[in-house]
Protein backbone atom coordinates (compact mmCIF):
# COMPACT_ATOMS: atom_id res chain seq x y z
CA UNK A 1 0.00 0.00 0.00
CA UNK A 2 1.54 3.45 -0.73
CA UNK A 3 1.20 6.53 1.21
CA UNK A 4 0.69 4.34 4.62
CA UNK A 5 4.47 4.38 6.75
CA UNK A 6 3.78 3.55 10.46
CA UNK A 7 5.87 4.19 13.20
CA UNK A 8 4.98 1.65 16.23
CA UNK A 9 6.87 4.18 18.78
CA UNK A 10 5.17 7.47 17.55
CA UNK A 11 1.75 5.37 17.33
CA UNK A 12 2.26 3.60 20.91
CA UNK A 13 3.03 7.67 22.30
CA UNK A 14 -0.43 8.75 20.88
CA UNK A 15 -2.23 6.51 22.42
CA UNK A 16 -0.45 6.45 25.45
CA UNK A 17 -1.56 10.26 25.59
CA UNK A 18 -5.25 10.05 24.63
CA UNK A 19 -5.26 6.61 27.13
CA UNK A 20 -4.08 9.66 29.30
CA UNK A 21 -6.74 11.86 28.35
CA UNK A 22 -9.45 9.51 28.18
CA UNK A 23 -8.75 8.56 31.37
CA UNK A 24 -9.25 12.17 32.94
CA UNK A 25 -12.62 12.38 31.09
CA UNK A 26 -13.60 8.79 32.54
CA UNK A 27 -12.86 10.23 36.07
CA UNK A 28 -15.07 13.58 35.00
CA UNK A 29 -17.76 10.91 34.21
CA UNK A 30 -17.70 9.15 36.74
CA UNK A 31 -18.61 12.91 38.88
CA UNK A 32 -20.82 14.18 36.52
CA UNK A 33 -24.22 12.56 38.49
CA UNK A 34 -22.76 13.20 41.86
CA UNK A 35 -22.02 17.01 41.02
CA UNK A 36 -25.43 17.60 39.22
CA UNK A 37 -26.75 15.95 42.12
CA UNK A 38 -25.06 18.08 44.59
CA UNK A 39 -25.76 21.10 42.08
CA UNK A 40 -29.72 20.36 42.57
CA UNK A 41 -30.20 20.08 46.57
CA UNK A 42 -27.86 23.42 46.55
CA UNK A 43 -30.51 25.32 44.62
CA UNK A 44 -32.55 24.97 46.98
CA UNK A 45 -36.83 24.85 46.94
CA UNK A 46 -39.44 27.50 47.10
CA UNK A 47 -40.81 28.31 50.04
CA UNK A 48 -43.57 30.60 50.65
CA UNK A 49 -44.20 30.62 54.35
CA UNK A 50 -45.31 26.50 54.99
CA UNK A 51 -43.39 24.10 56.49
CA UNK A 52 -39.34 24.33 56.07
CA UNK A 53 -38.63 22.02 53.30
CA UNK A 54 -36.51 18.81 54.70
CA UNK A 55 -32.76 18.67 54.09
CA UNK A 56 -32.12 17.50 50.74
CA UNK A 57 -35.19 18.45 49.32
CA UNK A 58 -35.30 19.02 45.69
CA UNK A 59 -37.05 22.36 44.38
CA UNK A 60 -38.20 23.42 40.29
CA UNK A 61 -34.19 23.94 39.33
CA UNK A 62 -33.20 20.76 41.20
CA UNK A 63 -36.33 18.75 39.31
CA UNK A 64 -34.98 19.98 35.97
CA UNK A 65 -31.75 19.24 36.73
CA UNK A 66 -32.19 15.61 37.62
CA UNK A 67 -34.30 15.54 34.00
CA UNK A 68 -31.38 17.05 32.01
CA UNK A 69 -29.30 13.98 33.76
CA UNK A 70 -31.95 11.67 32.92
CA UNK A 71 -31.86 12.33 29.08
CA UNK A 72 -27.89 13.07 29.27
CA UNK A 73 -26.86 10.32 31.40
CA UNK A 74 -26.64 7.79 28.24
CA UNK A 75 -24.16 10.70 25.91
CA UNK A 76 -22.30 10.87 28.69
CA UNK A 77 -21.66 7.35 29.12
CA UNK A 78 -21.48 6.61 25.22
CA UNK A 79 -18.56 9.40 24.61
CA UNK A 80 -16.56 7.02 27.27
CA UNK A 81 -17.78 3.92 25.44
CA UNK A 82 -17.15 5.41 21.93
CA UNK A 83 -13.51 6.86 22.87
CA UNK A 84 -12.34 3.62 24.49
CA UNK A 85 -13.69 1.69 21.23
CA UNK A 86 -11.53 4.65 19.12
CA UNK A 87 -8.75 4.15 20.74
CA UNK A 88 -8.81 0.06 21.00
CA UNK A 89 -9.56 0.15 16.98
CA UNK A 90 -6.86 2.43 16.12
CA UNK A 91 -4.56 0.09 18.11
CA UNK A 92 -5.90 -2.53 16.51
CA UNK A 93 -5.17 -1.27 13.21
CA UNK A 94 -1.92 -0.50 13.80
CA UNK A 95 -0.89 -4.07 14.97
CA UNK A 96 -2.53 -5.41 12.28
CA UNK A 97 -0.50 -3.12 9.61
CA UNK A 98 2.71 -3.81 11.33
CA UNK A 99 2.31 -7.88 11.11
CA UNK A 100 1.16 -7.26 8.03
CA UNK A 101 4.33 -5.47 6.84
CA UNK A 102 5.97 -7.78 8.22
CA UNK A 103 4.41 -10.81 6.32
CA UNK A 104 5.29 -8.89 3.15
CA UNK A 105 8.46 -8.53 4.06
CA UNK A 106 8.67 -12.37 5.05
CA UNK A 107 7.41 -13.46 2.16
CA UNK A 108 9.53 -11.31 -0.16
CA UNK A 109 12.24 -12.83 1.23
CA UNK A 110 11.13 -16.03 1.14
CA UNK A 111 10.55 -15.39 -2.55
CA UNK A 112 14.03 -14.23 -3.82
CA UNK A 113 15.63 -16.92 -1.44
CA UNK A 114 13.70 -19.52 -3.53
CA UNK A 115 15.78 -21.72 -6.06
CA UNK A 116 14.71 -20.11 -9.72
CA UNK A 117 12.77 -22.47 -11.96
CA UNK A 118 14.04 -23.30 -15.41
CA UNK A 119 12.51 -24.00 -18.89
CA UNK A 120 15.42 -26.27 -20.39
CA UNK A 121 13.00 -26.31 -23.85
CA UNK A 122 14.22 -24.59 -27.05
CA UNK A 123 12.61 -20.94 -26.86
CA UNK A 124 10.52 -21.93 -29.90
CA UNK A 125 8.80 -25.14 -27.79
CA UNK A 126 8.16 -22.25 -24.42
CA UNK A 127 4.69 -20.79 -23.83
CA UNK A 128 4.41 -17.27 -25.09
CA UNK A 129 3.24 -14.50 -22.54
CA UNK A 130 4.34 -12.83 -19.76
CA UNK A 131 6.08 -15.12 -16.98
């Protein structure tokens, strides 16, 4: 294939760094539902005059919050999903390149170290065409 020239170091050092990065978004992830959680009870309820609300109660803002979480919850945890899968394919393609290469390479070799084959026959008794 021309135009394709891997480098196993250079490729192993990107994905070392988005492992890296991934990694910090995994741990943001993993906060996201405790801090919108947190984010809600902070907001705090209405309260015109009645009893005082119990601790931890959830007003309009902290309602709507727990919906956006609700209908985000599943993005969140499919950019995770879909970056490890990115990452794991792009590996994967590199690996398979590099054996590949080196099957080429193998069976080049393999190739020119092979004994040559020859047509004792008069050149007027050979097959014509290409050989």
């Amino acid at each position: 294939m021309t135009g394709w020239d891997i480098d196993p170091e250079g490729v192993e050092g990107v994905l070392k760094t988005a492992g890296e990065r991934a990694a910090d978004l995994e741990g943001w992830g993993a906060h996201y539902l405790e801090t919108v959680q947190s984010a809600a009870v902070s907001a705090g309820t209405l309260n015109f005059g009645g009893p005082v609300p119990a601790e931890g109660a959830v007003g309009l803002v902290g309602q709507a919050l727990a919906e956006f979480v609700e209908h985000t919850q599943r993005d969140v945890l499919f950019i995770g999903a879909r970056i490890g899968k990115s990452l794991e394919g792009a590996r994967d393609a590199a690996i398979a390149y590099l054996e590949g290469d080196a099957e080429m390479a193998a069976d080049t070799q393999r190739l020119a170290l092979r004994a040559p084959e020859l047509d004792l026959r008069p050149p007027d008794q050979r097959p014509e065409g290409p050989r």
